[in-house]
Coordinates of C-alpha atoms in Angstrom, one line a residue:
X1 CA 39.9 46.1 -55.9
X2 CA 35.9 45.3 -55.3
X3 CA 33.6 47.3 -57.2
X4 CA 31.4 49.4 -55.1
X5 CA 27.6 48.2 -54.7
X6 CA 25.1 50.0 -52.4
X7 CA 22.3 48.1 -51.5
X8 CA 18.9 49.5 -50.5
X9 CA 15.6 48.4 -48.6
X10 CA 12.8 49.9 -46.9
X11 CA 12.9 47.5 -44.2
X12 CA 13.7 47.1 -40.8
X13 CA 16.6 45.0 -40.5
X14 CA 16.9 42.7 -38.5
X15 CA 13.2 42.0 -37.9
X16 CA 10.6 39.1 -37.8
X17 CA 9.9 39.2 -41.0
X18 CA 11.2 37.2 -44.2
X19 CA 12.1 40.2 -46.0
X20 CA 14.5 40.4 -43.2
X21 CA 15.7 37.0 -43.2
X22 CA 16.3 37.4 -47.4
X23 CA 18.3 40.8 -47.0
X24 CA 20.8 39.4 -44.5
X25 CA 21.3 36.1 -46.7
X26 CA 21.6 38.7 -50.1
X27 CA 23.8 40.7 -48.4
X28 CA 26.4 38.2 -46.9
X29 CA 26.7 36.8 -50.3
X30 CA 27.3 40.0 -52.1
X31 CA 30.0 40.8 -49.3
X32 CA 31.9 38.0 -50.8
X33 CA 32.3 39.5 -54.2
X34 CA 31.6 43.5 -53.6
X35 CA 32.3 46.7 -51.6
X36 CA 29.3 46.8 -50.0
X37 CA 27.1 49.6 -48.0
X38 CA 23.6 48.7 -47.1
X39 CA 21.4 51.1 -46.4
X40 CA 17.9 49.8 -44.4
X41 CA 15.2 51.3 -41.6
X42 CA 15.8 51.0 -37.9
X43 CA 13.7 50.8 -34.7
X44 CA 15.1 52.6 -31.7
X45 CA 17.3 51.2 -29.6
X46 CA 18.9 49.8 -32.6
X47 CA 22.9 50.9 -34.1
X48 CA 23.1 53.5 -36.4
X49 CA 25.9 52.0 -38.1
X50 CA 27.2 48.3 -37.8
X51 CA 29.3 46.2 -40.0
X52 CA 28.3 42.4 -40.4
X53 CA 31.6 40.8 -41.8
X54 CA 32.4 42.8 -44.8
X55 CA 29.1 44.7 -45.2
X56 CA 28.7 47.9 -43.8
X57 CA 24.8 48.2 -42.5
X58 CA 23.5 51.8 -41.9
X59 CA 19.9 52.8 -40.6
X60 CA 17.6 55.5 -40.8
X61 CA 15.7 55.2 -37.4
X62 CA 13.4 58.3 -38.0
X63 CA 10.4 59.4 -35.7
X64 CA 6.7 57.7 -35.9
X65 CA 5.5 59.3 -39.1
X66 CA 3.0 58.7 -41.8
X67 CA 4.3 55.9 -44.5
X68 CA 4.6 58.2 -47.9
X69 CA 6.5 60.3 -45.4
X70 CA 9.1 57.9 -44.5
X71 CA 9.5 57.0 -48.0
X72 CA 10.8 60.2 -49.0
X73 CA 13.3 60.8 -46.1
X74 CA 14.4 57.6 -47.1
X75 CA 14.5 58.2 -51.0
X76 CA 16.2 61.5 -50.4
X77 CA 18.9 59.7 -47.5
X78 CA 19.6 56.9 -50.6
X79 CA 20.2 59.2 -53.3
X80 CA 23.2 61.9 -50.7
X81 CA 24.4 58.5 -49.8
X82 CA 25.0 57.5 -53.7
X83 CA 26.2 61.1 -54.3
X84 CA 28.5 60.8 -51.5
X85 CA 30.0 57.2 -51.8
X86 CA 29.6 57.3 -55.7
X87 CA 29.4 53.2 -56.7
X88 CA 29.2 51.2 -59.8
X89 CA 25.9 49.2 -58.4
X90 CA 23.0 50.2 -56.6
X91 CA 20.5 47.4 -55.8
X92 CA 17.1 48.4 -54.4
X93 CA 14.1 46.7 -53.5
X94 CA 11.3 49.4 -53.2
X95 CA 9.9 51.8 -55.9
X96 CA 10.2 55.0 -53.3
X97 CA 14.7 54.6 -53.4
X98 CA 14.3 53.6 -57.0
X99 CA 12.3 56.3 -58.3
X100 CA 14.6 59.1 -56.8
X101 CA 17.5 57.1 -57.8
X102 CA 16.1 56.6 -61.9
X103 CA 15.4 60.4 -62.2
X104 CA 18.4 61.8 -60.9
X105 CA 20.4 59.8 -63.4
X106 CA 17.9 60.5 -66.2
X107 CA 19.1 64.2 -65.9
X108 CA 22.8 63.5 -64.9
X109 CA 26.0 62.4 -65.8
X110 CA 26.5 59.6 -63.4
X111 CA 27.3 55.9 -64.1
X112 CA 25.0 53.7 -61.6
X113 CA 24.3 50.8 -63.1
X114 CA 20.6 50.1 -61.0
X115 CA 19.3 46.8 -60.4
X116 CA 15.7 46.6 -59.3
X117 CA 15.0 43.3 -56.5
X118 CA 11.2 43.3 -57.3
X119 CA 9.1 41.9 -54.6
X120 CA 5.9 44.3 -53.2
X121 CA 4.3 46.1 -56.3
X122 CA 2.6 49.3 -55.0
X123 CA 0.1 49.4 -57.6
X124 CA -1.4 46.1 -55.6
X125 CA 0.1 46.4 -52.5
X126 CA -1.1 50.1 -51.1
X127 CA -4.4 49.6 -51.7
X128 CA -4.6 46.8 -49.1
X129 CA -2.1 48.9 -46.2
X130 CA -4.0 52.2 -47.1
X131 CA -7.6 51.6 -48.6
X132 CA -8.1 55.8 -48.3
X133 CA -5.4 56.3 -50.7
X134 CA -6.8 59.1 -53.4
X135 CA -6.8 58.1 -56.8
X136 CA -4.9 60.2 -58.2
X137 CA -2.1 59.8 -55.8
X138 CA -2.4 55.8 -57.1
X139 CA -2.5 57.0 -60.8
X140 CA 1.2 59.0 -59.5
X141 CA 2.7 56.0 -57.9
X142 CA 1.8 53.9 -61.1
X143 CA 3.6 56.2 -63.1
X144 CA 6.9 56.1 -61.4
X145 CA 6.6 52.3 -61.0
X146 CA 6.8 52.5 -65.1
X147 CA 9.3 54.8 -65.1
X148 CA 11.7 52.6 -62.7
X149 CA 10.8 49.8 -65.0
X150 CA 12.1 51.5 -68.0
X151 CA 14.9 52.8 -66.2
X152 CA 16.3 49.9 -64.4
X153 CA 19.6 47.6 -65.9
X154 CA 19.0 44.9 -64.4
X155 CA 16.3 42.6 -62.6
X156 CA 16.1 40.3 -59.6
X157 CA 12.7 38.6 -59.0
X158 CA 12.1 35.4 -56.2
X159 CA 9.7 33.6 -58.3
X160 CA 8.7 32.7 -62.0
X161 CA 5.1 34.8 -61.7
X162 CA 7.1 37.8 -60.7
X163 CA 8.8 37.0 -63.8
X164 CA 5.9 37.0 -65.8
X165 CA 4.6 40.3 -64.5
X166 CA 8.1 41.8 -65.3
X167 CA 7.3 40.3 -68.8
X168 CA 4.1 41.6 -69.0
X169 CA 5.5 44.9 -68.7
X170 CA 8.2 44.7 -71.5
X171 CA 11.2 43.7 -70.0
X172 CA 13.4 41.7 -71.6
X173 CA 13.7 38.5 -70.5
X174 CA 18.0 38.2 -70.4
X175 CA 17.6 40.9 -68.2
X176 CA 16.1 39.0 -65.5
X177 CA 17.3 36.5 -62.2
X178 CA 15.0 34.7 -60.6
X179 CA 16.2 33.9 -57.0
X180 CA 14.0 31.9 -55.0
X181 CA 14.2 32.2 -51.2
X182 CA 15.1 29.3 -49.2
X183 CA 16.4 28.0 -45.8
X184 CA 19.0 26.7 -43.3
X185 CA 18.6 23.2 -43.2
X186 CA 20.9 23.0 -40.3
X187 CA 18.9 25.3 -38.1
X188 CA 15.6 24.2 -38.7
X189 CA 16.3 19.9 -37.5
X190 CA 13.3 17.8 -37.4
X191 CA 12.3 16.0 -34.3
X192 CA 10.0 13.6 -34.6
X193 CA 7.7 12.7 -31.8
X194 CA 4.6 10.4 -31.2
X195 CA 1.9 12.1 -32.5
X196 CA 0.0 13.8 -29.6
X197 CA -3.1 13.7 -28.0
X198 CA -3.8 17.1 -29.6
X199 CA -2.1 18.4 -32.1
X200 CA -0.8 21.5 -33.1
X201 CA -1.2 23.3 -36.2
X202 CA 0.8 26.3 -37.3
X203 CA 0.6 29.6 -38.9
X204 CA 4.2 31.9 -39.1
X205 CA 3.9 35.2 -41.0
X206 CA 2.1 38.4 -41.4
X207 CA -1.7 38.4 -40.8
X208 CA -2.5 40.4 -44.1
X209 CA -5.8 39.7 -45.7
X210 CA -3.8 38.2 -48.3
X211 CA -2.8 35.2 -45.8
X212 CA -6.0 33.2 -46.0
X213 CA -6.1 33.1 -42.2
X214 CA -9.8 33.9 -42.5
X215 CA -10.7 31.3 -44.7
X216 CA -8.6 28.9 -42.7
X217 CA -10.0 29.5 -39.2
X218 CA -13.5 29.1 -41.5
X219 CA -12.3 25.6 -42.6
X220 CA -11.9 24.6 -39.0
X221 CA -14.7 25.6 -37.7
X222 CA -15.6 22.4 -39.3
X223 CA -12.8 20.2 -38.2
X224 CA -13.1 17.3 -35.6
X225 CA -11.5 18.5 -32.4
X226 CA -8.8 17.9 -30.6
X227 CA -6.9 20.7 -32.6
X228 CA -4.8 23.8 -31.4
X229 CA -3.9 26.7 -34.2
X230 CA -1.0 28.7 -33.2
X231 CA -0.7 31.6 -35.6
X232 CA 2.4 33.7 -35.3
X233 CA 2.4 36.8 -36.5
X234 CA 2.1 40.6 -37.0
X235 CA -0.3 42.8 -38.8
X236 CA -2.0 46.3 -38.5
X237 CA -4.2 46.8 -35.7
X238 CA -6.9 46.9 -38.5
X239 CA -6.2 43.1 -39.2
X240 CA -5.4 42.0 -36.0
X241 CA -9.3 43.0 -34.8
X242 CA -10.6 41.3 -38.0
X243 CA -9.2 38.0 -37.2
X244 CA -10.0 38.1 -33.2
X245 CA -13.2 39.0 -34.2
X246 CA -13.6 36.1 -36.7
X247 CA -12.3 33.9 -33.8
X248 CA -14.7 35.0 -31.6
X249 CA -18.1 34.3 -34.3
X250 CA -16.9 30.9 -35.4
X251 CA -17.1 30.1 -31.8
X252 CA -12.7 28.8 -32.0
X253 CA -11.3 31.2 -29.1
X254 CA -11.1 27.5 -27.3
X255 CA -8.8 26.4 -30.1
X256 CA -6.7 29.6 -31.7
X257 CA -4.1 31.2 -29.8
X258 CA -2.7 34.2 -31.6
X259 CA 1.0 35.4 -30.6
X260 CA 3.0 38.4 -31.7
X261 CA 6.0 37.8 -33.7
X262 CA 9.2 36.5 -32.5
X263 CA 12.7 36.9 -33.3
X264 CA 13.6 34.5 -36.3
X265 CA 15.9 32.7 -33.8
X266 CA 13.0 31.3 -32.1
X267 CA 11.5 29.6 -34.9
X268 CA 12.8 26.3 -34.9
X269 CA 11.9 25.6 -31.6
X270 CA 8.0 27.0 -32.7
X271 CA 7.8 24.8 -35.7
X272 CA 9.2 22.1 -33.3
X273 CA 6.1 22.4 -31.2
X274 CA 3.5 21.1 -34.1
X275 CA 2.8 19.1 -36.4
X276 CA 1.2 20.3 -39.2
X277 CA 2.3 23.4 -41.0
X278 CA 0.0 26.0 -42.7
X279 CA 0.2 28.8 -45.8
X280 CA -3.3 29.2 -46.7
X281 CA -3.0 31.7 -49.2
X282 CA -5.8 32.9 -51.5
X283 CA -6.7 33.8 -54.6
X284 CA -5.6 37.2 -55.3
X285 CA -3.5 40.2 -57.0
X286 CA -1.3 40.0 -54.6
X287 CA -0.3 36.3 -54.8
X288 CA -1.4 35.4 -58.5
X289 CA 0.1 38.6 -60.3
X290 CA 2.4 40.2 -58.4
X291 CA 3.7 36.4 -57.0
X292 CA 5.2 35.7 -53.6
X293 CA 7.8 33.0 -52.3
X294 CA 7.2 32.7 -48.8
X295 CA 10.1 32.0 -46.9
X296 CA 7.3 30.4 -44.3
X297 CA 7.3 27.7 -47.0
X298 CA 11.0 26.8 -47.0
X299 CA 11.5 26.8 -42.9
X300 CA 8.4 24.9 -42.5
X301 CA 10.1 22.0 -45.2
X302 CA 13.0 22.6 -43.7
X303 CA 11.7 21.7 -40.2
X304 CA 10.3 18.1 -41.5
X305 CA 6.3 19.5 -40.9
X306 CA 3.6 18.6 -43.0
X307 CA 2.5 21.0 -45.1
X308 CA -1.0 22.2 -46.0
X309 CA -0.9 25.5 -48.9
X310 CA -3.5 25.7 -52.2
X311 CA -2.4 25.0 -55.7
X312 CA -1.5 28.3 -56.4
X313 CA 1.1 28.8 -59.3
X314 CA 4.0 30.7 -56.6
X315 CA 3.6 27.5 -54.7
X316 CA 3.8 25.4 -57.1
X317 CA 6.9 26.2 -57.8
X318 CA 7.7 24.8 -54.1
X319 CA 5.9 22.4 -53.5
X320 CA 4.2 18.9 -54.9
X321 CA 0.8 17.4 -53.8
X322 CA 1.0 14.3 -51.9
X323 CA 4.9 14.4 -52.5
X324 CA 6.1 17.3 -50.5
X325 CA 2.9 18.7 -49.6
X326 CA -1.0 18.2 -49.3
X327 CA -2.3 21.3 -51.9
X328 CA -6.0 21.7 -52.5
X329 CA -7.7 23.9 -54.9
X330 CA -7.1 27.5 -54.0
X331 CA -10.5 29.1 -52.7
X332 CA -11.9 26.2 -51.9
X333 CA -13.1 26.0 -48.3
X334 CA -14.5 22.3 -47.9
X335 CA -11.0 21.3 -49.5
X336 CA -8.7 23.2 -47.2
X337 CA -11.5 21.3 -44.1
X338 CA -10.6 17.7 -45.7
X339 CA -7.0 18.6 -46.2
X340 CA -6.3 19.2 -42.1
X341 CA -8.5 16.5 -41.6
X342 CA -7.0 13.6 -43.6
X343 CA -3.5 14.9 -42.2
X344 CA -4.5 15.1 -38.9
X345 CA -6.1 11.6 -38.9
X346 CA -3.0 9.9 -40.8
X347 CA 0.3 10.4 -38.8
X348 CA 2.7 8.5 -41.1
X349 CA 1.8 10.3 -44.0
X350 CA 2.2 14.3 -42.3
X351 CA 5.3 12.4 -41.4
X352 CA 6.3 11.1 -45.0
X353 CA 5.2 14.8 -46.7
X354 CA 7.3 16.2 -43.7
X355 CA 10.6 14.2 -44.5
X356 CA 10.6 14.4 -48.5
X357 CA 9.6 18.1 -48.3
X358 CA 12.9 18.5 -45.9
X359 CA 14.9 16.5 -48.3
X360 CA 13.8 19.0 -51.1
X361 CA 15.0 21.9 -49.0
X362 CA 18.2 19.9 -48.3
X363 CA 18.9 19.3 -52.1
X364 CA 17.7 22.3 -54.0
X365 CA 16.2 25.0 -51.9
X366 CA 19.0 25.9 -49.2
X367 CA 20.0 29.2 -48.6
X368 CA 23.7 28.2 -49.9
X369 CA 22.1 27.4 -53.7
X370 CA 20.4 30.9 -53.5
X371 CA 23.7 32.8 -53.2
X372 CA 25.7 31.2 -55.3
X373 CA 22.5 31.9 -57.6
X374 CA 22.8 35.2 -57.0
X375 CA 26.3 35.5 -57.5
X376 CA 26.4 33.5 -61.1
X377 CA 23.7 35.9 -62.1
X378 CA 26.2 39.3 -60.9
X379 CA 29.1 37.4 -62.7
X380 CA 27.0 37.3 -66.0
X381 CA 25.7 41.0 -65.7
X382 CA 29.1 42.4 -65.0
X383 CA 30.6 40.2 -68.1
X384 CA 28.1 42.1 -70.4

């Protein structure tokens, strides 16, 4: 009989987003070996309750209401569920679910054995959703992010510098799993045309500060024409304005075209559509201490596209310079400008960098490898 494992995420599932695309792939593995009951956000319109194969996917589609809100109708839906359906695993990826879920064992009997999927840190995150935020209410959230730390079994992390922050903070390293995300070779085929009269760059993703879509549209301002950006993408209306805006001074509305997010089945035939492929990320808490491992990086490898990203140490761990990539030195703006230029003047090689970062994805980076991660590191937890 399969042990029982309820799995948690503030997220909205399925949704243009990575996040999305990493909690369907968790989950279909985990089906394989468990009982298990996800438990996610919805949007209206969307089934309460659904099953995909084995897993059993129920939302909370609550009302329009302020974040910290949500969080707790969530928290407080996670822990009756856990009361109710009493498994052996919970795995969560948020603080909110796993703060409840750590202090209502702290003061009761029951035998969860909770396994914290670190990803967004709220101590860095917040700060850039909600600048308002009052202190103290920061100095709050940074307590129970220690406390769930303490209290957690078990840890699952997509990259080595989340790994290093989970060090930082004390936890023991045999605790740990790093799973990377990855892609579906299969879905994401290359097709490789004559290189156009103008190109097409790309952006996929959220349009968070964090992104280094500012700093990019900066860099070409300075770029030869003919050029077309594409950036694909969602972000609060606070962003959104920031980066029209920026479009607008730099004198590039000739040249950018900014779409809303699509489904992730549409993808494929988006990346098909250019030829170089950007993730322009910058220097910052968010990406250099927390750590990230965007999926953005995977499809666009997986798709065959040139790929232009700094040297940061998260992508790094993805990518090569002049192997699988072009990387310049994070930050800098007259590197990023030389970087689209030398691809955009040299075909063959955005087409070499395209095919051996492709072949990488193929070999070590597929979304097969990253569930059969997963599960060798659930076989090895349950063993001890």
């Amino acid at each position: 009989m399969k042990k029982r494992l309820l799995y948690t995420a503030f997220d909205v599932v399925p949704a243009p987003k990575g996040a999305s695309v990493r909690i369907q792939k968790m989950l279909e593995a985990l089906g394989q070996e468990f009982d298990v009951l996800a438990l996610v956000l919805g949007e209206p319109g969307m089934p309460d309750e659904e099953s995909w194969g084995t897993v059993r996917v129920r939302r909370l589609i609550a009302p329009e209401s302020h974040f910290l809100e949500k969080t707790v109708q969530f928290a407080e839906w996670v822990l009756q569920t856990a009361l109710e359906w009493q498994p052996e695993w919970i795995q969560f990826r948020s603080l909110w679910d796993g703060f409840v879920l750590s202090e209502f064992r702290r003061q009761n009997p029951v035998k969860w054995q909770l396994i914290y999927e670190v990803h967004g840190l709220p101590e860095i995150e917040l700060e850039h959703h909600f600048p308002e935020l009052p202190e103290s209410l920061g100095f709050k959230i940074q307590a129970q992010q220690q406390q769930v730390l303490e209290s957690a079994d078990w840890f699952i992390c997509p990259s080595q510098v989340h790994r290093k922050w989970l060090l930082s903070k004390g936890i023991c390293y045999q605790k740990m799993g790093v799973i990377g995300n990855g892609a579906d070779p299969e879905l994401f085929l290359p097709h490789w045309q004559e290189w156009p009269e103008v190109p097409y760059l790309i952006y996929l993703g959220t349009l968070a500060p964090w992104q280094g879509l500012e700093e990019l549209l900066a860099a070409l301002q300075k770029v030869k024409p003919p050029f077309r950006l594409r950036l694909v993408g969602k972000g609060n209306p606070r962003w959104q304005q920031n980066l029209l805006a920026r479009v607008y001074q730099l004198g590039l509305t000739h040249a950018v075209e900014l779409l809303d997010p699509l489904a992730h089945a549409y993808m494929p035939a988006l990346l098909e559509s250019a030829q170089i492929a950007l993730a322009p990320l910058i220097e910052t808490e968010r990406n250099c201490v927390q750590g990230c491992n965007p999926i953005k990086i995977y499809e666009y490898m997986a798709a065959g596209k040139a790929i232009i990203a700094p040297d940061l140490p998260a992508v790094q761990e993805i990518l090569e310079h002049q192997k699988t990539a072009w990387l310049y030195p994070a930050g800098d703006q007259a590197a990023l400008t030389a970087a689209i230029e030398t691809l955009l003047k040299d075909p063959l090689l955005s087409r070499r960098l395209g095919q051996a970062a492709r072949d990488d994805v193929v070999k070590s980076f597929n979304w097969a490898q990253r569930q059969n991660q997963l599960l060798s590191y659930f076989r090895k937890v349950i063993s001890v």
